[in-house]
Amino acid sequence: MTLAEIETWLREEDAGRLERLWAMADGVRRQHVGDAVHLRGLVELSNHCRRQCAYCGIRAGRNELVRYRLTETEIMDCVRLAVSLGLGTMVLQAGEDPGLTRDGVAGLVRRIKAETALAVTLSLGERDDDELAAWREAGADRYLLRFETSNPELYRRIHPARPVETRDRLAVLESLRRLGYEVGSGVMVGIPGQTYRDLARDIERLGELRLDMIGLGPYLPHPETPLGQAGQTVTDAAADQVPNSAVMATKAMALARLVCPDANIPATTALATVDRARGHALGLQRGANVIMPDLTPPGYRELYAIYPGKTPLTADRIEAVRAVQALVASLGRSVGRGPGGARHREDVTSRPKECPSWSK
Ligand code: SAH
């Protein structure tokens, strides 16, 4: 699919023609990854963060936000909950927290791998190679790090570098691939200042990176962030601005499925937040094959406030997983068993050795 075709689909508003896009994405999803929907248990380990991302509600400098870091005992309780619910993967996500040390995380991963059959996915931000290597060595299977936008100017605006930083997120993705992780990335849809051409390029880039996992969700303004405060003005000013709607997010998701047919693609929490009633279902019908129920203990999950309105419909984690399982069944799909890793993993050596990087 050419860049121009991707952009034309993103601008498409005719309901009949969009039905064709949804049908194509659904067909490719079925053919390449099947009808199983994999559920991943998400645990938000910590909301401490050393970064100043302009979009994110747990960015450093939000002094009024109560910070937490789960203990190993609390995390292992979540792990056991995931096992008891029949889930096959644990996703450990956090702010970019130096308190989650190389050895601490390695020990945790080793313990999960020793005590359970779960696959472990990490999403702990931009970390050094020696940390990423130690965690892979300890048994971590996958890593999620969205590049957020492929427009270098927009990236710099929303994602200020650390003073000591030497590499961008694409370079980290390259390291992850070299270390043998299954690699996931993605972008936010509707960031203030993001044009249709930018988003089309993002999708093209997802295909070039040959990702194992793709996470896409609508950008949701957080009132206590620089971008959340400035957002409205930027949106008004730019005629070419991509909206942060559920339909635009699912267009991007459908196109991501077409450019990366084998990827595991979640119907994201952000999508379910902009459309509470139908977000997850729409995602699953427009290319997605994964849902990540939040298993973070109540009391902490409210503090992992990357955007507003993230609170689930029910605080009961078991009930929430049951609701997702019922949704999957109502769509005529099955709940996946086991770790549900990347289908094209054996293909790993034929991937491009180098990912394109902004720094080149
Ligand atoms: N510290 C980790 C995890 C961050 S949360 C990291 O940076 O990778 C995971 C994702 O949530 C981010 O990559 C971003 O794409 C998304 N996110 C953050 N703030 C958001 C917002 N205001 N609206 C929508 N998505 C957001």
Tab-separated table of N, CA and C and ligand atoms in Angstrom, residues 49 53 55-57 93-96 123-126 144-146 148 159 169 187-188 217-222 270 304 306-308, ligand 1:
chain	number	residue	atom	x	y	z
A	49	CYS	N	8.442	8.707	37.260
A	49	CYS	CA	8.979	8.890	35.911
A	49	CYS	C	9.996	10.015	35.882
A	53	CYS	N	7.445	13.993	29.137
A	53	CYS	CA	6.619	13.888	27.928
A	53	CYS	C	5.412	14.825	28.062
A	55	TYR	N	2.593	15.017	26.783
A	55	TYR	CA	1.233	14.475	26.680
A	55	TYR	C	0.823	13.666	27.907
A	56	CYS	N	1.785	13.302	28.755
A	56	CYS	CA	1.552	12.212	29.712
A	56	CYS	C	1.281	12.707	31.130
A	57	GLY	N	0.229	12.201	31.731
A	57	GLY	CA	-0.207	12.630	33.050
A	57	GLY	C	0.677	12.179	34.202
A	93	GLN	N	4.187	-2.718	32.929
A	93	GLN	CA	4.385	-1.370	32.395
A	93	GLN	C	4.639	-0.388	33.530
A	94	ALA	N	5.349	0.699	33.227
A	94	ALA	CA	5.614	1.721	34.251
A	94	ALA	C	6.089	3.006	33.602
A	95	GLY	N	6.125	4.065	34.393
A	95	GLY	CA	6.853	5.250	33.981
A	95	GLY	C	8.329	4.887	33.835
A	96	GLU	N	9.108	5.807	33.281
A	96	GLU	CA	10.552	5.510	33.132
A	96	GLU	C	11.195	5.758	34.491
A	123	SER	N	7.345	-2.929	29.423
A	123	SER	CA	7.113	-1.627	28.803
A	123	SER	C	7.526	-0.582	29.835
A	124	LEU	N	8.834	-0.385	29.939
A	124	LEU	CA	9.409	0.425	31.025
A	124	LEU	C	10.140	1.656	30.500
A	125	GLY	N	9.865	2.023	29.244
A	125	GLY	CA	10.444	3.235	28.681
A	125	GLY	C	11.783	2.994	28.005
A	126	GLU	N	12.522	4.095	27.818
A	126	GLU	CA	13.811	4.042	27.108
A	126	GLU	C	14.894	3.694	28.111
A	144	LEU	N	7.532	-3.386	24.714
A	144	LEU	CA	6.694	-2.395	24.033
A	144	LEU	C	7.270	-0.998	24.231
A	145	LEU	N	7.504	-0.310	23.141
A	145	LEU	CA	7.970	1.084	23.216
A	145	LEU	C	7.442	1.814	21.984
A	146	ARG	N	6.419	2.603	22.176
A	146	ARG	CA	5.857	3.319	21.026
A	146	ARG	C	6.809	4.429	20.580
A	148	GLU	N	5.608	6.942	19.049
A	148	GLU	CA	4.660	8.044	19.298
A	148	GLU	C	4.323	8.884	18.064
A	159	HIS	N	8.224	15.237	23.224
A	159	HIS	CA	9.033	14.246	23.923
A	159	HIS	C	10.436	14.787	24.152
A	169	ARG	N	13.923	6.816	20.191
A	169	ARG	CA	13.191	5.560	20.431
A	169	ARG	C	13.402	4.534	19.312
A	187	VAL	N	1.887	4.409	17.847
A	187	VAL	CA	1.761	5.869	17.957
A	187	VAL	C	0.426	6.234	18.598
A	188	MET	N	0.325	7.510	18.972
A	188	MET	CA	-0.965	8.060	19.379
A	188	MET	C	-1.607	8.707	18.148
A	217	GLY	N	-3.545	4.116	19.804
A	217	GLY	CA	-4.737	4.576	20.505
A	217	GLY	C	-4.910	6.060	20.281
A	218	PRO	N	-6.123	6.548	20.503
A	218	PRO	CA	-6.341	7.987	20.380
A	218	PRO	C	-5.580	8.737	21.459
A	219	TYR	N	-5.049	9.903	21.112
A	219	TYR	CA	-4.466	10.810	22.103
A	219	TYR	C	-5.594	11.396	22.940
A	220	LEU	N	-5.438	11.365	24.268
A	220	LEU	CA	-6.455	11.938	25.158
A	220	LEU	C	-5.818	13.055	25.970
A	221	PRO	N	-6.285	14.302	25.790
A	221	PRO	CA	-5.655	15.423	26.495
A	221	PRO	C	-5.764	15.276	28.005
A	222	HIS	N	-4.651	15.452	28.693
A	222	HIS	CA	-4.662	15.472	30.155
A	222	HIS	C	-4.513	16.925	30.590
A	270	ALA	N	-7.110	3.100	25.560
A	270	ALA	CA	-7.438	4.471	25.134
A	270	ALA	C	-8.635	4.465	24.185
A	304	TYR	N	-2.043	5.726	38.158
A	304	TYR	CA	-1.350	5.576	36.871
A	304	TYR	C	-2.182	6.324	35.822
A	306	ILE	N	-2.194	8.269	33.092
A	306	ILE	CA	-1.515	8.844	31.925
A	306	ILE	C	-2.456	9.758	31.143
A	307	TYR	N	-3.749	9.450	31.191
A	307	TYR	CA	-4.772	10.337	30.613
A	307	TYR	C	-6.027	10.214	31.464
A	308	PRO	N	-6.948	11.180	31.365
A	308	PRO	CA	-8.148	11.125	32.222
A	308	PRO	C	-9.148	10.073	31.735
B	1	SAH	N1	6.893	4.853	30.218
B	1	SAH	C1	6.489	3.898	29.206
B	1	SAH	C2	5.007	3.563	29.295
B	1	SAH	C3	4.141	4.767	29.014
B	1	SAH	S1	2.412	4.535	28.956
B	1	SAH	C4	6.825	4.446	27.852
B	1	SAH	O1	6.992	5.661	27.728
B	1	SAH	O2	6.914	3.658	26.912
B	1	SAH	C5	2.215	3.758	27.390
B	1	SAH	C6	1.684	4.617	26.264
B	1	SAH	O3	0.570	5.378	26.669
B	1	SAH	C7	2.635	5.648	25.734
B	1	SAH	O4	3.597	5.081	24.885
B	1	SAH	C8	1.707	6.606	25.004
B	1	SAH	O5	1.592	6.279	23.627
B	1	SAH	C9	0.367	6.378	25.708
B	1	SAH	N2	-0.087	7.638	26.313
B	1	SAH	C10	0.562	8.404	27.216
B	1	SAH	N3	-0.139	9.537	27.468
B	1	SAH	C11	-1.245	9.477	26.700
B	1	SAH	C12	-2.349	10.358	26.481
B	1	SAH	N4	-2.450	11.537	27.099
B	1	SAH	N5	-3.300	9.965	25.605
B	1	SAH	C13	-3.222	8.777	24.973
B	1	SAH	N6	-2.201	7.926	25.116
B	1	SAH	C14	-1.218	8.269	25.967
